[in-house]
Short mmCIF file of C-alpha atoms and ligand atoms in Angstrom, two decimals:
data_model
loop_
_atom_site.label_atom_id
_atom_site.label_comp_id
_atom_site.label_asym_id
_atom_site.label_seq_id
_atom_site.Cartn_x
_atom_site.Cartn_y
_atom_site.Cartn_z
CA UNK S 170 -120.67 -113.23 -161.72
CA UNK S 171 -118.44 -111.08 -159.38
CA UNK S 172 -121.55 -109.22 -158.23
CA UNK S 173 -123.22 -112.51 -157.25
CA UNK S 174 -120.02 -113.58 -155.37
CA UNK S 175 -119.85 -110.33 -153.61
CA UNK S 176 -123.34 -110.34 -152.55
CA UNK S 177 -123.13 -113.94 -151.38
CA UNK S 178 -120.02 -112.96 -149.31
CA UNK S 179 -121.84 -109.94 -147.95
CA UNK S 180 -124.83 -112.13 -146.78
CA UNK S 181 -122.58 -114.79 -145.38
CA UNK S 182 -120.68 -112.22 -143.24
CA UNK S 183 -123.86 -110.56 -142.13
CA UNK S 184 -125.34 -113.95 -141.14
CA UNK S 185 -122.09 -114.92 -139.19
CA UNK S 186 -122.10 -111.50 -137.56
CA UNK S 187 -125.67 -111.68 -136.60
CA UNK S 188 -125.42 -115.31 -135.33
CA UNK S 189 -122.30 -114.28 -133.27
CA UNK S 190 -123.90 -111.20 -131.75
CA UNK S 191 -127.02 -112.92 -130.93
CA UNK S 192 -125.24 -115.95 -129.30
CA UNK S 193 -123.48 -113.48 -126.66
CA UNK S 194 -125.46 -114.68 -123.75
CA UNK S 195 -125.10 -118.36 -124.68
CA UNK S 196 -121.35 -118.06 -125.01
CA UNK S 197 -121.26 -116.53 -121.56
CA UNK S 198 -123.48 -119.09 -120.10
CA UNK S 199 -126.41 -116.83 -119.05
CA UNK S 200 -130.02 -117.76 -119.63
CA UNK S 201 -131.39 -115.64 -122.27
CA UNK S 202 -134.79 -114.87 -123.95
CA UNK S 203 -136.39 -112.73 -126.62
CA UNK S 204 -133.66 -113.58 -129.24
CA UNK S 205 -135.45 -111.99 -132.22
CA UNK S 206 -133.02 -110.95 -135.00
CA UNK S 207 -132.32 -108.01 -135.48
CA UNK S 208 -134.51 -106.13 -133.02
CA UNK S 209 -134.22 -108.50 -129.95
CA UNK S 210 -136.58 -107.74 -127.19
CA UNK S 211 -137.50 -104.42 -128.84
CA UNK S 212 -139.07 -106.39 -131.74
CA UNK S 213 -142.65 -105.56 -130.51
CA UNK S 214 -141.52 -101.81 -130.24
CA UNK S 215 -140.28 -101.81 -133.89
CA UNK S 216 -143.73 -103.47 -134.82
CA UNK S 217 -145.54 -100.60 -133.00
CA UNK S 218 -147.28 -103.12 -130.70
CA UNK S 219 -145.66 -102.00 -127.37
CA UNK S 220 -143.66 -99.17 -125.84
CA UNK S 221 -140.02 -99.70 -124.68
CA UNK S 222 -141.12 -100.02 -120.99
CA UNK S 223 -143.83 -102.55 -121.74
CA UNK S 224 -141.72 -104.71 -123.99
CA UNK S 225 -139.17 -105.01 -121.15
CA UNK S 226 -142.09 -105.71 -118.80
CA UNK S 227 -143.25 -108.61 -121.11
CA UNK S 228 -139.84 -110.09 -120.87
CA UNK S 229 -139.83 -109.79 -117.05
CA UNK S 230 -143.28 -111.48 -116.94
CA UNK S 231 -142.44 -114.27 -119.30
CA UNK S 232 -139.20 -115.41 -117.76
CA UNK S 233 -137.95 -116.72 -114.40
CA UNK S 234 -134.63 -116.40 -112.40
CA UNK S 235 -132.69 -113.58 -111.23
CA UNK S 236 -131.12 -112.55 -114.44
CA UNK S 237 -131.97 -112.94 -117.98
CA UNK S 238 -129.80 -112.05 -120.97
CA UNK S 239 -131.61 -110.03 -123.71
CA UNK S 240 -130.82 -108.05 -126.74
CA UNK S 241 -131.57 -104.34 -127.21
CA UNK S 242 -131.41 -104.64 -131.03
CA UNK S 243 -127.78 -105.48 -131.57
CA UNK S 244 -126.59 -104.76 -127.97
CA UNK S 245 -126.59 -107.58 -125.41
CA UNK S 246 -128.00 -106.30 -122.09
CA UNK S 247 -128.98 -108.09 -118.87
CA UNK S 248 -132.51 -107.83 -117.27
CA UNK S 249 -132.24 -108.05 -113.44
CA UNK S 250 -135.42 -109.73 -112.35
CA UNK S 251 -134.62 -110.33 -108.62
CA UNK S 252 -135.70 -107.23 -106.53
CA UNK S 253 -132.98 -107.93 -103.85
CA UNK S 254 -130.32 -108.25 -106.49
CA UNK S 255 -131.30 -105.16 -108.24
CA UNK S 256 -131.45 -103.18 -105.03
CA UNK S 257 -128.10 -104.41 -103.97
CA UNK S 258 -126.50 -103.62 -107.31
CA UNK S 259 -127.68 -100.03 -107.11
CA UNK S 260 -126.86 -99.45 -103.44
CA UNK S 261 -124.22 -101.90 -101.95
CA UNK S 262 -122.54 -102.60 -105.30
CA UNK S 263 -122.61 -99.12 -106.52
CA UNK S 264 -118.90 -99.26 -107.30
CA UNK S 265 -119.59 -101.75 -110.01
CA UNK S 266 -122.75 -99.94 -111.41
CA UNK S 267 -122.29 -96.18 -110.97
CA UNK S 268 -122.73 -95.18 -114.63
CA UNK S 269 -125.85 -95.04 -116.95
CA UNK S 270 -123.82 -95.74 -120.04
CA UNK S 271 -125.74 -93.24 -122.25
CA UNK S 272 -124.18 -90.51 -124.48
CA UNK S 273 -122.13 -87.87 -122.74
CA UNK S 274 -119.26 -85.79 -124.24
CA UNK S 275 -118.45 -82.90 -121.84
CA UNK S 276 -115.54 -81.59 -123.72
CA UNK S 277 -117.26 -81.19 -127.03
CA UNK S 278 -120.75 -81.07 -126.20
CA UNK S 279 -121.44 -79.47 -122.70
CA UNK S 280 -125.12 -79.67 -123.21
CA UNK S 281 -124.85 -83.39 -122.97
CA UNK S 282 -122.94 -83.24 -119.69
CA UNK S 283 -126.11 -83.06 -117.46
CA UNK S 284 -125.97 -84.80 -114.14
CA UNK S 285 -128.18 -87.53 -115.48
CA UNK S 286 -125.71 -88.59 -118.06
CA UNK S 287 -122.38 -87.73 -116.38
CA UNK S 288 -120.04 -90.56 -115.45
CA UNK S 289 -117.56 -91.47 -112.69
CA UNK S 290 -115.73 -88.94 -110.81
CA UNK S 291 -117.32 -86.04 -112.78
CA UNK S 292 -120.78 -87.18 -111.77
CA UNK S 293 -119.75 -87.76 -108.20
CA UNK S 294 -118.34 -84.19 -107.83
CA UNK S 295 -121.36 -82.50 -109.53
CA UNK S 296 -123.78 -84.54 -107.62
CA UNK S 297 -122.21 -83.53 -104.35
CA UNK S 298 -122.21 -79.92 -105.45
CA UNK S 299 -125.96 -79.81 -106.48
CA UNK S 300 -127.39 -81.82 -103.59
CA UNK S 301 -127.69 -78.57 -101.42
CA UNK S 302 -129.95 -77.00 -104.07
CA UNK S 303 -132.66 -79.55 -103.38
CA UNK S 304 -133.03 -79.33 -99.56
CA UNK S 305 -136.38 -78.77 -98.10
CA UNK S 306 -135.09 -75.30 -96.95
CA UNK S 307 -134.49 -74.38 -100.63
CA UNK S 308 -137.80 -75.76 -101.66
CA UNK S 309 -139.63 -73.83 -99.07
CA UNK S 310 -137.98 -70.65 -100.17
CA UNK S 311 -139.14 -71.26 -103.76
CA UNK S 312 -142.71 -72.23 -102.61
CA UNK S 313 -144.26 -68.86 -103.30
CA UNK S 314 -143.37 -69.24 -107.18
CA UNK S 315 -144.72 -72.68 -107.30
CA UNK S 316 -147.81 -71.76 -105.37
CA UNK S 317 -148.40 -69.07 -107.92
CA UNK S 318 -148.18 -71.52 -110.64
CA UNK S 319 -150.69 -73.55 -108.75
CA UNK S 320 -153.09 -70.52 -108.60
CA UNK S 321 -152.83 -70.06 -112.44
CA UNK S 322 -153.90 -73.79 -112.73
CA UNK S 323 -156.89 -73.24 -110.44
CA UNK S 324 -157.87 -70.02 -112.39
CA UNK S 325 -157.69 -72.11 -115.66
CA UNK S 326 -159.72 -74.81 -114.39
CA UNK S 327 -162.39 -72.60 -112.87
CA UNK S 328 -162.63 -70.75 -116.23
CA UNK S 329 -163.15 -74.08 -117.93
CA UNK S 330 -165.93 -74.85 -115.61
CA UNK S 331 -167.49 -71.42 -115.61
CA UNK S 332 -170.49 -72.08 -117.82
CA UNK S 333 -171.78 -75.44 -116.70
CA UNK S 334 -170.15 -75.76 -113.37
CA UNK S 335 -168.98 -79.25 -114.35
CA UNK S 336 -166.81 -80.66 -117.10
CA UNK S 337 -164.63 -83.66 -118.22
CA UNK S 338 -161.08 -82.43 -118.32
CA UNK S 339 -158.17 -83.99 -120.03
CA UNK S 340 -155.63 -83.92 -117.03
CA UNK S 341 -152.85 -85.10 -119.43
CA UNK S 342 -152.77 -81.94 -121.28
CA UNK S 343 -153.68 -79.47 -118.36
CA UNK S 344 -150.98 -81.13 -116.17
CA UNK S 345 -148.59 -81.03 -118.96
CA UNK S 346 -148.95 -77.25 -119.01
CA UNK S 347 -148.83 -76.98 -115.31
CA UNK S 348 -145.48 -78.94 -115.08
CA UNK S 349 -144.00 -76.78 -117.90
CA UNK S 350 -144.90 -73.67 -116.02
CA UNK S 351 -143.44 -75.01 -112.62
CA UNK S 352 -140.19 -75.76 -114.42
CA UNK S 353 -140.05 -72.61 -116.35
CA UNK S 354 -140.55 -70.72 -113.14
CA UNK S 355 -138.89 -72.55 -110.44
CA UNK S 356 -135.94 -73.81 -112.54
CA UNK S 357 -135.34 -71.37 -115.33
CA UNK S 358 -136.74 -68.42 -113.53
CA UNK S 359 -139.20 -67.36 -116.36
CA UNK S 360 -142.26 -65.50 -115.54
CA UNK S 361 -144.75 -67.48 -117.79
CA UNK S 362 -148.37 -68.38 -117.91
CA UNK S 363 -148.86 -71.05 -120.49
CA UNK S 364 -152.48 -71.30 -119.69
CA UNK S 365 -153.06 -67.72 -120.81
CA UNK S 366 -150.42 -67.65 -123.41
CA UNK S 367 -149.92 -71.11 -124.98
CA UNK S 368 -147.53 -69.85 -127.61
CA UNK S 369 -144.75 -68.48 -125.27
CA UNK S 370 -141.16 -69.30 -126.05
CA UNK S 371 -140.71 -72.03 -123.40
CA UNK S 372 -143.84 -73.79 -124.53
CA UNK S 373 -142.32 -73.57 -128.08
CA UNK S 374 -139.07 -75.04 -127.19
CA UNK S 375 -140.86 -77.87 -125.24
CA UNK S 376 -142.81 -78.75 -128.32
CA UNK S 377 -139.83 -79.04 -130.50
CA UNK S 378 -138.02 -81.14 -127.92
CA UNK S 379 -141.07 -83.49 -127.59
CA UNK S 380 -141.59 -83.93 -131.38
CA UNK S 381 -141.82 -87.56 -132.54
CA UNK S 382 -140.37 -87.41 -136.09
CA UNK S 383 -138.17 -90.25 -137.35
CA UNK S 384 -135.12 -87.97 -137.00
CA UNK S 385 -135.87 -87.56 -133.21
CA UNK S 386 -136.53 -91.34 -132.86
CA UNK S 387 -133.07 -92.07 -134.32
CA UNK S 388 -131.46 -89.63 -131.95
CA UNK S 389 -133.15 -90.89 -128.91
CA UNK S 390 -132.17 -94.60 -129.85
CA UNK S 391 -128.56 -93.41 -130.54
CA UNK S 392 -128.52 -91.40 -127.26
CA UNK S 393 -129.44 -94.37 -125.05
CA UNK S 394 -128.34 -97.54 -127.07
CA UNK S 395 -125.31 -96.23 -129.30
CA UNK S 396 -123.67 -93.36 -127.72
CA UNK S 397 -120.68 -93.57 -130.30
CA UNK S 398 -123.27 -92.85 -133.02
CA UNK S 399 -124.71 -89.95 -131.25
CA UNK S 400 -121.19 -88.65 -130.77
CA UNK S 401 -120.67 -88.93 -134.44
CA UNK S 402 -123.99 -87.07 -135.13
CA UNK S 403 -122.88 -84.31 -132.95
CA UNK S 404 -119.53 -83.95 -134.51
CA UNK S 405 -120.89 -83.73 -138.03
CA UNK S 406 -122.96 -80.82 -136.78
CA UNK S 407 -126.41 -82.49 -136.83
CA UNK S 408 -128.00 -80.16 -134.25
CA UNK S 409 -131.32 -80.78 -132.50
CA UNK S 410 -133.34 -77.67 -132.83
CA UNK S 411 -135.21 -77.78 -129.49
CA UNK S 412 -132.03 -78.43 -127.43
CA UNK S 413 -130.16 -75.69 -129.34
CA UNK S 414 -132.91 -73.28 -128.47
CA UNK S 415 -132.84 -74.28 -124.89
CA UNK S 416 -129.11 -73.56 -124.85
CA UNK S 417 -129.59 -70.11 -126.28
CA UNK S 418 -132.33 -69.27 -123.89
CA UNK S 419 -130.37 -70.33 -120.87
CA UNK S 420 -127.28 -68.20 -122.17
CA UNK S 421 -129.51 -65.32 -122.47
CA UNK S 422 -130.97 -65.53 -118.96
CA UNK S 423 -127.57 -66.07 -117.34
CA UNK S 424 -126.27 -62.95 -119.04
CA UNK S 425 -129.30 -60.88 -118.06
CA UNK S 426 -128.75 -61.99 -114.39
CA UNK S 427 -125.04 -61.50 -114.35
CA UNK S 428 -125.03 -58.21 -116.09
CA UNK S 429 -127.80 -56.76 -113.92
CA UNK S 430 -127.04 -58.47 -110.67
CA UNK S 431 -130.70 -59.91 -110.70
CA UNK S 432 -131.26 -62.34 -107.77
CA UNK S 433 -134.20 -64.72 -107.90
CA UNK S 434 -135.10 -67.69 -105.84
CA UNK S 435 -134.91 -70.57 -108.35
CA UNK S 436 -132.57 -73.43 -109.44
CA UNK S 437 -130.74 -71.29 -112.03
CA UNK S 438 -129.76 -68.87 -109.15
CA UNK S 439 -128.22 -71.92 -107.25
CA UNK S 440 -126.40 -72.90 -110.35
CA UNK S 441 -125.08 -69.36 -110.76
CA UNK S 442 -123.79 -69.67 -107.21
CA UNK S 443 -121.99 -72.79 -108.23
CA UNK S 444 -120.57 -71.14 -111.36
CA UNK S 445 -119.35 -67.91 -109.45
CA UNK S 446 -118.51 -69.22 -106.02
CA UNK S 447 -117.64 -72.86 -106.56
CA UNK S 448 -120.47 -74.08 -104.27
CA UNK S 449 -124.13 -73.67 -103.49
CA UNK S 450 -124.77 -71.75 -100.21
CA UNK S 451 -126.01 -74.02 -97.41
CA UNK S 452 -127.73 -71.10 -95.89
CA UNK S 453 -131.24 -71.24 -97.36
CA UNK S 454 -131.58 -67.31 -96.96
CA UNK S 455 -128.63 -66.53 -99.11
CA UNK S 456 -129.38 -66.42 -102.96
CA UNK S 457 -126.88 -63.92 -104.15
CA UNK S 458 -124.51 -65.23 -106.77
CA UNK S 459 -121.98 -62.66 -106.87
CA UNK S 460 -118.44 -63.75 -107.84
CA UNK S 461 -116.20 -64.48 -104.95
CA UNK S 462 -113.10 -64.21 -107.24
CA UNK S 463 -113.98 -61.81 -110.08
CA UNK S 464 -113.74 -63.61 -113.47
CA UNK S 465 -113.25 -67.12 -112.14
CA UNK S 466 -116.12 -69.30 -113.37
CA UNK S 467 -116.39 -72.96 -112.30
CA UNK S 468 -119.12 -73.82 -114.77
CA UNK S 469 -119.64 -72.54 -118.23
CA UNK S 470 -123.03 -71.24 -119.43
CA UNK S 471 -123.47 -74.22 -121.61
CA UNK S 472 -122.78 -76.68 -118.77
CA UNK S 473 -125.39 -74.75 -116.82
CA UNK S 474 -127.85 -75.16 -119.87
CA UNK S 475 -127.06 -78.97 -119.69
CA UNK S 476 -128.15 -79.13 -116.09
CA UNK S 477 -131.25 -77.14 -116.65
CA UNK S 478 -132.04 -79.35 -119.66
CA UNK S 479 -131.90 -82.42 -117.72
CA UNK S 480 -134.14 -80.85 -114.95
CA UNK S 481 -136.68 -80.11 -117.68
CA UNK S 482 -136.46 -83.55 -119.12
CA UNK S 483 -136.44 -85.37 -115.75
CA UNK S 484 -139.09 -83.21 -114.27
CA UNK S 485 -141.76 -82.50 -116.89
CA UNK S 486 -143.38 -85.72 -117.87
CA UNK S 487 -142.88 -87.22 -114.34
CA UNK S 488 -144.74 -84.50 -112.68
CA UNK S 489 -147.55 -84.23 -115.26
CA UNK S 490 -148.16 -88.01 -115.05
CA UNK S 491 -147.93 -88.31 -111.45
CA UNK S 492 -150.75 -85.85 -111.03
CA UNK S 493 -152.98 -87.01 -113.76
CA UNK S 494 -152.74 -90.78 -112.98
CA UNK S 495 -153.36 -89.98 -109.23
CA UNK S 496 -156.53 -88.05 -110.16
CA UNK S 497 -157.57 -90.67 -112.47
CA UNK S 498 -157.12 -93.48 -109.92
CA UNK S 499 -158.85 -91.42 -107.16
CA UNK S 500 -161.94 -91.17 -109.44
CA UNK S 501 -162.04 -94.96 -109.71
CA UNK S 502 -161.49 -95.57 -105.96
CA UNK S 503 -164.10 -93.45 -103.97
CA UNK S 504 -162.65 -94.51 -100.50
CA UNK S 505 -159.16 -93.31 -101.35
CA UNK S 506 -160.69 -90.02 -102.85
CA UNK S 507 -162.60 -89.43 -99.52
CA UNK S 508 -159.40 -90.01 -97.54
CA UNK S 509 -157.18 -87.89 -99.80
CA UNK S 510 -159.73 -85.03 -99.64
CA UNK S 511 -160.10 -85.16 -95.88
CA UNK S 512 -156.26 -85.26 -95.53
CA UNK S 513 -155.91 -82.16 -97.65
CA UNK S 514 -158.68 -80.17 -96.02
CA UNK S 515 -157.44 -81.08 -92.45
CA UNK S 516 -153.97 -80.07 -93.14
CA UNK S 517 -155.06 -76.77 -94.80
CA UNK S 518 -157.16 -76.02 -91.68
CA UNK S 519 -154.45 -76.99 -89.23
CA UNK S 520 -151.85 -74.66 -91.06
CA UNK S 521 -154.20 -71.84 -91.86
CA UNK S 522 -153.89 -72.27 -95.66
CA UNK S 523 -152.23 -74.26 -98.35
CA UNK S 524 -148.61 -73.63 -97.11
CA UNK S 525 -145.40 -75.56 -97.54
CA UNK S 526 -145.99 -76.97 -94.00
CA UNK S 527 -149.57 -77.88 -94.76
CA UNK S 528 -148.33 -79.87 -97.83
CA UNK S 529 -145.66 -81.68 -95.76
CA UNK S 530 -148.32 -82.79 -93.37
CA UNK S 531 -150.56 -84.44 -95.88
CA UNK S 532 -149.45 -87.93 -95.32
CA UNK S 533 -152.30 -89.78 -96.93
CA UNK S 534 -151.56 -87.73 -100.14
CA UNK S 535 -147.73 -88.74 -99.89
CA UNK S 536 -148.89 -92.33 -99.78
CA UNK S 537 -151.10 -91.59 -103.06
CA UNK S 538 -148.08 -90.16 -104.79
CA UNK S 539 -146.04 -93.42 -103.79
CA UNK S 540 -148.83 -95.52 -105.03
CA UNK S 541 -149.17 -93.86 -108.34
CA UNK S 542 -145.36 -93.97 -108.84
CA UNK S 543 -145.60 -97.64 -108.14
CA UNK S 544 -148.38 -98.46 -110.52
CA UNK S 545 -147.27 -95.93 -113.11
CA UNK S 546 -143.49 -95.74 -112.83
CA UNK S 547 -142.68 -92.55 -115.04
CA UNK S 548 -139.43 -94.13 -115.88
CA UNK S 549 -140.54 -97.73 -116.56
CA UNK S 550 -136.99 -98.99 -116.41
CA UNK S 551 -133.86 -98.04 -114.67
CA UNK S 552 -130.53 -98.54 -116.34
CA UNK S 553 -126.94 -98.72 -115.48
CA UNK S 554 -123.77 -100.03 -117.25
CA UNK S 555 -121.37 -102.36 -115.36
CA UNK S 556 -118.25 -100.51 -114.43
CA UNK S 557 -116.06 -103.35 -113.06
CA UNK S 558 -116.74 -107.09 -113.50
CA UNK S 559 -119.29 -108.39 -111.09
CA UNK S 560 -120.08 -111.75 -109.92
CA UNK S 561 -123.64 -112.60 -109.56
CA UNK S 562 -124.10 -114.06 -106.06
CA UNK S 563 -124.91 -117.74 -105.48
CA UNK S 564 -123.89 -118.45 -109.15
CA UNK S 565 -120.86 -118.80 -111.32
CA UNK S 566 -122.12 -116.04 -113.60
CA UNK S 567 -119.80 -113.04 -114.11
CA UNK S 568 -121.27 -109.69 -115.57
CA UNK S 569 -118.53 -108.21 -117.71
CA UNK S 570 -117.44 -104.52 -117.45
CA UNK S 571 -119.33 -102.60 -120.26
CA UNK S 572 -122.52 -104.74 -119.99
CA UNK S 573 -125.67 -102.68 -119.86
CA UNK S 574 -128.23 -103.74 -117.04
CA UNK S 575 -131.87 -103.00 -116.93
CA UNK S 576 -134.37 -103.19 -114.16
CA UNK S 577 -137.98 -103.29 -115.13
CA UNK S 578 -139.94 -101.08 -112.75
CA UNK S 579 -143.10 -101.87 -114.51
CA UNK S 580 -142.25 -105.56 -113.96
CA UNK S 581 -141.32 -105.32 -110.31
CA UNK S 582 -144.07 -102.73 -109.38
CA UNK S 583 -146.80 -104.81 -110.91
CA UNK S 584 -145.57 -108.28 -109.58
CA UNK S 585 -147.96 -109.77 -107.17
CA UNK S 586 -145.08 -111.33 -105.35
CA UNK S 587 -143.97 -107.92 -104.28
CA UNK S 588 -147.32 -106.03 -104.29
CA UNK S 589 -150.28 -108.16 -103.59
CA UNK S 590 -153.15 -107.32 -106.06
CA UNK S 591 -150.90 -105.17 -108.11
CA UNK S 592 -153.46 -103.54 -110.38
CA UNK S 593 -155.55 -102.30 -107.50
CA UNK S 594 -154.88 -98.80 -106.24
CA UNK S 595 -154.03 -98.90 -102.55
CA UNK S 596 -152.34 -95.95 -101.08
CA UNK S 597 -152.54 -97.79 -97.60
CA UNK S 598 -149.68 -100.17 -98.87
CA UNK S 599 -147.30 -97.32 -98.20
CA UNK S 600 -148.85 -96.45 -94.78
CA UNK S 601 -148.83 -100.01 -93.51
CA UNK S 602 -145.70 -101.08 -95.17
CA UNK S 603 -147.08 -104.39 -96.52
CA UNK S 604 -144.87 -104.70 -99.60
CA UNK S 605 -141.55 -105.65 -100.56
CA UNK S 606 -139.54 -102.52 -99.95
CA UNK S 607 -136.68 -103.67 -102.19
CA UNK S 608 -138.92 -103.82 -105.13
CA UNK S 609 -140.25 -100.20 -105.00
CA UNK S 610 -138.01 -97.94 -107.07
CA UNK S 611 -140.30 -95.15 -108.26
CA UNK S 612 -137.64 -92.66 -107.69
CA UNK S 613 -134.77 -94.93 -108.46
CA UNK S 614 -132.37 -96.40 -105.81
CA UNK S 615 -128.86 -95.90 -104.31
CA UNK S 616 -126.58 -92.90 -104.66
CA UNK S 617 -127.95 -92.21 -108.14
CA UNK S 618 -131.66 -92.09 -107.25
CA UNK S 619 -133.79 -88.99 -108.22
CA UNK S 620 -132.11 -85.89 -106.90
CA UNK S 621 -135.29 -84.06 -107.50
CA UNK S 622 -137.59 -86.39 -105.70
CA UNK S 623 -138.50 -84.02 -102.89
CA UNK S 624 -139.22 -81.34 -105.46
CA UNK S 625 -141.21 -83.68 -107.81
CA UNK S 626 -143.38 -84.87 -104.90
CA UNK S 627 -144.10 -81.34 -103.68
CA UNK S 628 -145.22 -80.26 -107.17
CA UNK S 629 -147.48 -83.14 -107.63
CA UNK S 630 -148.87 -82.77 -104.14
CA UNK S 631 -149.38 -78.94 -104.75
CA UNK S 632 -151.53 -79.50 -107.78
CA UNK S 633 -153.52 -82.32 -106.09
CA UNK S 634 -154.19 -80.35 -103.06
CA UNK S 635 -155.36 -77.38 -105.11
CA UNK S 636 -157.64 -79.44 -107.02
CA UNK S 637 -159.02 -81.55 -104.21
CA UNK S 638 -159.66 -78.49 -101.98
CA UNK S 639 -161.48 -76.63 -104.79
CA UNK S 640 -163.42 -79.14 -106.83
CA UNK S 641 -165.52 -82.25 -106.55
CA UNK S 642 -164.20 -85.36 -108.71
CA UNK S 643 -166.73 -87.50 -110.16
CA UNK S 644 -166.37 -91.24 -109.36
CA UNK S 645 -166.27 -93.49 -112.55
CA UNK S 646 -168.94 -96.03 -112.80
CA UNK S 647 -166.71 -98.65 -114.35
CA UNK S 648 -163.11 -99.29 -113.74
CA UNK S 649 -160.87 -99.08 -116.63
CA UNK S 650 -157.14 -99.42 -116.89
CA UNK S 651 -155.14 -96.68 -118.80
CA UNK S 652 -153.72 -97.70 -122.13
CA UNK S 653 -150.11 -96.56 -122.79
CA UNK S 654 -148.73 -94.72 -125.65
CA UNK S 655 -146.40 -96.71 -128.07
CA UNK S 656 -143.63 -94.13 -128.25
CA UNK S 657 -141.08 -92.64 -125.96
CA UNK S 658 -138.96 -93.92 -123.06
CA UNK S 659 -141.36 -92.68 -120.36
CA UNK S 660 -144.75 -94.14 -119.52
CA UNK S 661 -147.24 -91.92 -121.43
CA UNK S 662 -151.05 -92.29 -121.68
CA UNK S 663 -152.12 -93.25 -125.22
CA UNK S 664 -155.18 -90.91 -125.25
CA UNK S 665 -155.94 -88.29 -122.68
CA UNK S 666 -156.55 -88.89 -118.92
CA UNK S 667 -160.20 -87.80 -118.61
CA UNK S 668 -161.49 -86.58 -115.08
CA UNK S 669 -164.81 -84.99 -114.53
CA UNK S 670 -164.62 -82.00 -112.20
CA UNK S 671 -167.46 -79.86 -110.68
CA UNK S 672 -167.26 -76.62 -108.74
CA UNK S 673 -167.64 -77.40 -104.99
CA UNK S 674 -170.92 -76.57 -103.66
C1 LIG G 55 -142.75 -87.31 -109.73
C2 LIG G 55 -141.71 -86.81 -110.10
C3 LIG G 55 -140.53 -87.57 -110.56
C4 LIG G 55 -140.18 -88.92 -110.63
C5 LIG G 55 -141.32 -90.05 -110.53
C6 LIG G 55 -138.78 -89.11 -110.85
C7 LIG G 55 -138.19 -90.24 -111.23
C8 LIG G 55 -136.89 -90.52 -111.36
C9 LIG G 55 -136.14 -91.70 -111.63
C10 LIG G 55 -136.83 -93.03 -111.62
C11 LIG G 55 -134.85 -91.50 -111.79
C12 LIG G 55 -133.77 -92.68 -112.12
C13 LIG G 55 -133.01 -92.92 -110.76
C14 LIG G 55 -132.07 -94.12 -110.83
O1 LIG G 55 -131.60 -94.30 -111.90
O2 LIG G 55 -131.77 -94.63 -109.78
C15 LIG G 55 -134.58 -90.03 -111.77
C16 LIG G 55 -133.42 -89.49 -111.83
C17 LIG G 55 -133.34 -88.14 -111.87
N1 LIG G 55 -134.25 -87.14 -111.59
FE1 LIG G 55 -136.18 -87.55 -111.18
N2 LIG G 55 -138.13 -87.79 -111.01
C18 LIG G 55 -139.15 -86.89 -110.72
C19 LIG G 55 -138.91 -85.56 -110.62
C20 LIG G 55 -137.78 -84.89 -110.82
C21 LIG G 55 -137.53 -83.46 -110.82
C22 LIG G 55 -138.68 -82.43 -110.48
C23 LIG G 55 -136.23 -83.19 -111.14
C24 LIG G 55 -135.59 -82.08 -111.12
C25 LIG G 55 -135.90 -80.78 -110.97
C26 LIG G 55 -135.63 -84.53 -111.31
C27 LIG G 55 -134.26 -84.62 -111.55
C28 LIG G 55 -133.54 -85.93 -111.63
C29 LIG G 55 -132.33 -86.04 -111.96
C30 LIG G 55 -131.28 -84.91 -112.16
C31 LIG G 55 -131.93 -87.40 -111.98
C32 LIG G 55 -130.64 -88.16 -112.33
C33 LIG G 55 -129.84 -88.21 -111.05
C34 LIG G 55 -128.46 -88.70 -111.08
O3 LIG G 55 -128.08 -89.37 -112.10
O4 LIG G 55 -127.72 -88.27 -110.34
N3 LIG G 55 -136.59 -85.37 -111.01
N4 LIG G 55 -135.90 -89.48 -111.36
#
């Protein structure tokens, strides 16, 4: 009998708790949608029908009004549907929305304290110190390294085509390898060729980080939606193998450089300047990181590893999908393909080769990259947490401090109101400016926009220019939209991204 009473009480309490939780937006007077207990708007993700970004896009498409309350499982969050409101929140009202609200614990877990996760004054300070590492002067100085990775990509593709002179290539896989090597060399300073040696240490680490086991899924949900739970996992010593391997690798490289006074032109070197000198040199020709005051280190090795881990996470899939989706779209749009090819060849001729300046001069290719990041935003959502109460303009609604806000880039970028005929691939939009500028956020917006945007675009353009100037791309007979994978927070293709290449005649 007691058992029945206890069970009944437990069910009643659970029912009351769920009803209370899932009535949050009604109680606050906000319109809401997607109230599916217990997964909320993520119900279709749980049922393996949609990925995270598409589930939020569905909510964007099926609702109206500037803001819509939703539930990310048990967490109430607010979808910002209005492009101008979203833009203002990220730019003008940054003081109320400066943090992402994801897991970070600098004191006990420095690997978590990457610039992407950091909050408040700590983030502001780090961002100011890291900004000089991403100037065009620094990128130009690193160009030789990126270019040699581009040459390895070319050598690999030529070998693939060696026998028949033409082949359908899975760009998702090839560009994944290119992006890994770009990061390994320009960020970590490793001399790798993953095309020739696909079992190297960096590739192994990357494989472990990108596994999709239930353990990994639990950790990524905790990281984004339940930071306190992630803190608990870390405290009880539940380590993530890939991250731990990356921490050890970074520590090893830092020791090697510091003990042997090795100077290389890469991101790690600039972080070593920060560690040893307190800032990054603004002189693009100075790369030495010798200690100004011996023994004083302003950044621990693990904190450096945390930054490199973020650069890896933020730069890998984004670069790979930027290139593969662009190539795929060009094969479906012969006019755009011809213009892109002409743009590349002309700039190469004008600058006497595929140099940094030649790449900068490729304006049509720039527009292609913008159009790709519009139609396929690598991060399909932007998120912030409200850091001080905020009144929604022209309403009596108040967003309370602590509320997560979500902006659906897939929703905004594929909305005909902002981008006419949104599924058609038109790089010209970005040359002619005939779109709603507030609605484009492929690299984010405001003071917290992508710090690596210039580097990302450069590496995407480099691979595109190498391919367009060395191969012919076969135009697809029938247009077909890419299907997206059901897992992950980034927008990934479900199967490969097939593109047929032929050696230029
Ligand atoms: C085509 C390539 C890339 C795309 C499309 C892209 C896109 C984005 C987006 C949408 C955000 C979120 C911005 C926001 O919340 O407002 C972001 C943030 C960030 N990205 Fe990128 N990214 C790319 C390449 C890179 C690369 C190569 C790096 C580093 C080497 C990088 C480093 C970062 C960092 C550190 C942040 C967080 C900035 C902060 O919180 O202060 N990204 N990126």
